[in-house]
mmCIF file of C-alpha atoms in Angstrom:
data_model
loop_
_atom_site.group_PDB
_atom_site.id
_atom_site.type_symbol
_atom_site.label_atom_id
_atom_site.label_comp_id
_atom_site.label_asym_id
_atom_site.label_seq_id
_atom_site.Cartn_x
_atom_site.Cartn_y
_atom_site.Cartn_z
ATOM 1 C CA MET A 1 90.764 40.133 111.346
ATOM 2 C CA GLY A 2 89.719 43.778 111.017
ATOM 3 C CA GLU A 3 86.952 45.864 112.473
ATOM 4 C CA HIS A 4 83.612 44.485 113.667
ATOM 5 C CA VAL A 5 80.518 46.493 114.599
ATOM 6 C CA VAL A 6 79.103 44.981 117.788
ATOM 7 C CA GLY A 7 76.231 47.346 118.562
ATOM 8 C CA THR A 8 75.110 50.894 119.104
ATOM 9 C CA VAL A 9 76.267 53.119 121.937
ATOM 10 C CA GLU A 10 72.682 53.175 123.250
ATOM 11 C CA GLU A 11 72.735 49.376 123.741
ATOM 12 C CA ILE A 12 75.398 49.603 126.459
ATOM 13 C CA PRO A 13 74.651 52.394 128.953
ATOM 14 C CA PRO A 14 77.347 53.595 131.404
ATOM 15 C CA GLY A 15 78.103 50.762 133.828
ATOM 16 C CA GLY A 16 76.636 48.226 131.392
ATOM 17 C CA ARG A 17 78.072 45.414 129.312
ATOM 18 C CA LYS A 18 77.301 43.303 126.296
ATOM 19 C CA ILE A 19 78.792 39.910 125.494
ATOM 20 C CA VAL A 20 79.253 39.241 121.767
ATOM 21 C CA GLU A 21 80.696 36.506 119.531
ATOM 22 C CA VAL A 22 83.285 37.819 117.059
ATOM 23 C CA GLY A 23 85.531 35.606 114.964
ATOM 24 C CA GLY A 24 84.728 32.557 117.105
ATOM 25 C CA ARG A 25 85.617 34.428 120.321
ATOM 26 C CA SER A 26 83.333 35.424 123.148
ATOM 27 C CA ILE A 27 84.110 39.050 124.075
ATOM 28 C CA GLY A 28 82.645 41.322 126.735
ATOM 29 C CA VAL A 29 82.239 45.008 125.826
ATOM 30 C CA PHE A 30 81.962 47.400 128.803
ATOM 31 C CA ASN A 31 80.925 51.044 129.081
ATOM 32 C CA VAL A 32 82.916 52.725 131.861
ATOM 33 C CA GLY A 33 81.752 56.321 132.152
ATOM 34 C CA GLY A 34 81.293 56.675 128.385
ATOM 35 C CA GLU A 35 84.544 54.890 127.443
ATOM 36 C CA PHE A 36 84.320 51.419 125.882
ATOM 37 C CA PHE A 37 86.627 48.510 126.692
ATOM 38 C CA ALA A 38 86.598 44.914 125.468
ATOM 39 C CA LEU A 39 87.962 41.786 127.157
ATOM 40 C CA ARG A 40 88.018 38.120 126.230
ATOM 41 C CA ASN A 41 85.205 36.365 128.046
ATOM 42 C CA GLN A 42 87.443 33.669 129.506
ATOM 43 C CA CYS A 43 89.250 33.793 132.831
ATOM 44 C CA PRO A 44 92.912 32.723 132.373
ATOM 45 C CA HIS A 45 92.763 30.896 135.704
ATOM 46 C CA GLN A 46 90.232 28.120 134.999
ATOM 47 C CA GLY A 47 88.199 29.331 132.027
ATOM 48 C CA ALA A 48 85.049 30.769 133.625
ATOM 49 C CA GLU A 49 82.952 33.258 131.644
ATOM 50 C CA LEU A 50 84.838 36.198 133.091
ATOM 51 C CA CYS A 51 82.666 38.967 131.631
ATOM 52 C CA LYS A 52 79.637 37.725 133.586
ATOM 53 C CA GLY A 53 81.427 38.604 136.831
ATOM 54 C CA VAL A 54 80.752 41.461 139.236
ATOM 55 C CA LEU A 55 82.064 44.952 138.489
ATOM 56 C CA SER A 56 83.608 46.713 141.451
ATOM 57 C CA GLY A 57 86.403 49.080 142.453
ATOM 58 C CA PHE A 58 89.181 49.225 145.027
ATOM 59 C CA VAL A 59 89.159 50.263 148.652
ATOM 60 C CA HIS A 60 92.121 52.535 149.314
ATOM 61 C CA ALA A 61 93.437 53.844 152.655
ATOM 62 C CA GLU A 62 96.305 56.289 153.181
ATOM 63 C CA LYS A 63 96.055 55.736 156.927
ATOM 64 C CA PRO A 64 93.746 53.874 159.319
ATOM 65 C CA GLY A 65 90.254 55.305 159.197
ATOM 66 C CA ASP A 66 90.902 57.284 155.982
ATOM 67 C CA VAL A 67 89.234 54.891 153.516
ATOM 68 C CA THR A 68 88.128 55.783 149.995
ATOM 69 C CA TYR A 69 86.508 53.718 147.266
ATOM 70 C CA VAL A 70 88.312 54.291 143.949
ATOM 71 C CA ARG A 71 87.929 53.167 140.326
ATOM 72 C CA ARG A 72 84.283 52.223 140.794
ATOM 73 C CA GLY A 73 83.086 49.878 138.032
ATOM 74 C CA GLU A 74 86.578 49.343 136.522
ATOM 75 C CA ILE A 75 87.530 46.066 138.213
ATOM 76 C CA LEU A 76 85.958 42.832 136.980
ATOM 77 C CA ARG A 77 85.776 39.844 139.313
ATOM 78 C CA CYS A 78 85.701 36.303 137.942
ATOM 79 C CA PRO A 79 82.407 34.643 138.912
ATOM 80 C CA TRP A 80 84.151 31.413 139.990
ATOM 81 C CA HIS A 81 87.123 32.411 142.190
ATOM 82 C CA GLN A 82 86.858 36.219 142.416
ATOM 83 C CA TRP A 83 90.144 36.883 140.615
ATOM 84 C CA GLU A 84 90.207 40.600 139.801
ATOM 85 C CA PHE A 85 91.028 42.109 136.391
ATOM 86 C CA ASP A 86 91.393 45.720 135.308
ATOM 87 C CA ILE A 87 88.882 46.396 132.528
ATOM 88 C CA ARG A 88 91.117 49.131 131.039
ATOM 89 C CA THR A 89 94.224 46.928 130.616
ATOM 90 C CA GLY A 90 93.242 43.286 131.196
ATOM 91 C CA GLN A 91 95.823 43.081 133.982
ATOM 92 C CA SER A 92 95.184 40.727 136.866
ATOM 93 C CA TRP A 93 95.365 42.103 140.389
ATOM 94 C CA VAL A 94 95.889 38.603 141.792
ATOM 95 C CA ASP A 95 99.223 38.041 139.984
ATOM 96 C CA PRO A 96 99.920 41.180 137.901
ATOM 97 C CA ALA A 97 103.330 40.002 136.628
ATOM 98 C CA LYS A 98 102.101 36.736 135.122
ATOM 99 C CA VAL A 99 98.356 36.801 134.530
ATOM 100 C CA ARG A 100 96.282 38.971 132.240
ATOM 101 C CA VAL A 101 93.201 38.572 130.129
ATOM 102 C CA ARG A 102 93.213 39.463 126.436
ATOM 103 C CA ARG A 103 92.082 43.024 125.805
ATOM 104 C CA TYR A 104 90.760 44.267 122.450
ATOM 105 C CA GLU A 105 90.622 47.788 121.071
ATOM 106 C CA ALA A 106 87.103 49.220 121.160
ATOM 107 C CA LYS A 107 86.105 52.569 119.715
ATOM 108 C CA VAL A 108 82.993 54.549 118.909
ATOM 109 C CA ALA A 109 82.471 55.539 115.300
ATOM 110 C CA PRO A 110 79.660 57.480 113.601
ATOM 111 C CA GLY A 111 77.594 55.191 111.382
ATOM 112 C CA ASN A 112 78.295 57.182 108.229
ATOM 113 C CA THR A 113 82.046 56.462 108.540
ATOM 114 C CA LEU A 114 81.397 52.706 108.549
ATOM 115 C CA LEU A 115 79.872 52.629 105.085
ATOM 116 C CA SER A 116 82.185 51.351 102.349
ATOM 117 C CA GLU A 117 83.100 53.609 99.456
ATOM 118 C CA PRO A 118 80.274 54.158 96.955
ATOM 119 C CA GLY A 119 80.314 51.511 94.246
ATOM 120 C CA GLY A 120 83.197 49.661 95.870
ATOM 121 C CA SER A 121 85.072 49.806 92.547
ATOM 122 C CA LYS A 122 88.430 48.874 94.095
ATOM 123 C CA GLU A 123 86.916 45.791 95.727
ATOM 124 C CA LEU A 124 85.209 44.793 92.457
ATOM 125 C CA ALA A 125 88.449 45.111 90.499
ATOM 126 C CA GLU A 126 90.315 43.023 93.059
ATOM 127 C CA ALA A 127 87.617 40.347 92.762
ATOM 128 C CA GLY A 128 88.022 40.300 88.953
ATOM 129 C CA LEU A 129 84.643 41.995 88.294
ATOM 130 C CA GLU A 130 83.711 45.102 86.317
ATOM 131 C CA LYS A 131 80.567 47.231 86.106
ATOM 132 C CA GLY A 132 78.013 46.276 83.457
ATOM 133 C CA LEU A 133 75.289 48.123 81.494
ATOM 134 C CA TYR A 134 72.282 47.291 83.642
ATOM 135 C CA VAL A 135 71.857 49.154 86.913
ATOM 136 C CA ALA A 136 68.999 48.768 89.393
ATOM 137 C CA GLU A 137 67.328 51.811 90.917
ATOM 138 C CA THR A 138 68.985 52.637 94.219
ATOM 139 C CA TYR A 139 68.162 54.846 97.170
ATOM 140 C CA GLU A 140 70.393 56.807 99.492
ATOM 141 C CA VAL A 141 70.931 55.165 102.855
ATOM 142 C CA SER A 142 72.246 57.014 105.891
ATOM 143 C CA VAL A 143 73.325 55.711 109.257
ATOM 144 C CA GLU A 144 72.846 58.235 112.009
ATOM 145 C CA HIS A 145 73.732 56.434 115.249
ATOM 146 C CA GLU A 146 77.144 55.868 116.753
ATOM 147 C CA TYR A 147 78.389 52.277 116.800
ATOM 148 C CA ILE A 148 80.857 50.381 118.942
ATOM 149 C CA VAL A 149 83.587 48.842 116.794
ATOM 150 C CA LEU A 150 86.020 46.126 117.912
ATOM 151 C CA ASN A 151 89.388 45.799 116.248
ATOM 152 C CA LEU A 152 90.682 42.207 116.298
#
């Protein structure tokens, strides 16, 4: 399905999320310490809106009394039954061998790289069109922000 711009980097601060509709799918986009990850907004267990769940981490202990909290903000809990999913991979921590949620590639791209080629002559030719004599006055447009792009 290609690449889809879902917002600017400023819209999703670290620890934040944004739920978007792309290609008929509800997808949650998360900012984890400046890295962006995208998951399908549907729990594979019973279909809850997974991306509305609580973000947490894991409690880890090497020995009794030596407890640390790791991966803060990287584990997403389903709002219905608290099933846990890794935001980075989509893997379930309830049944890692069988259950996972669909993960999508998310990247940050400067706005100027998202503009199509000037004139789009290749696209016009493929559509069976060619340039004519009359041309409207145009103005240069620049895009200065960075955008979050999903690849479906």
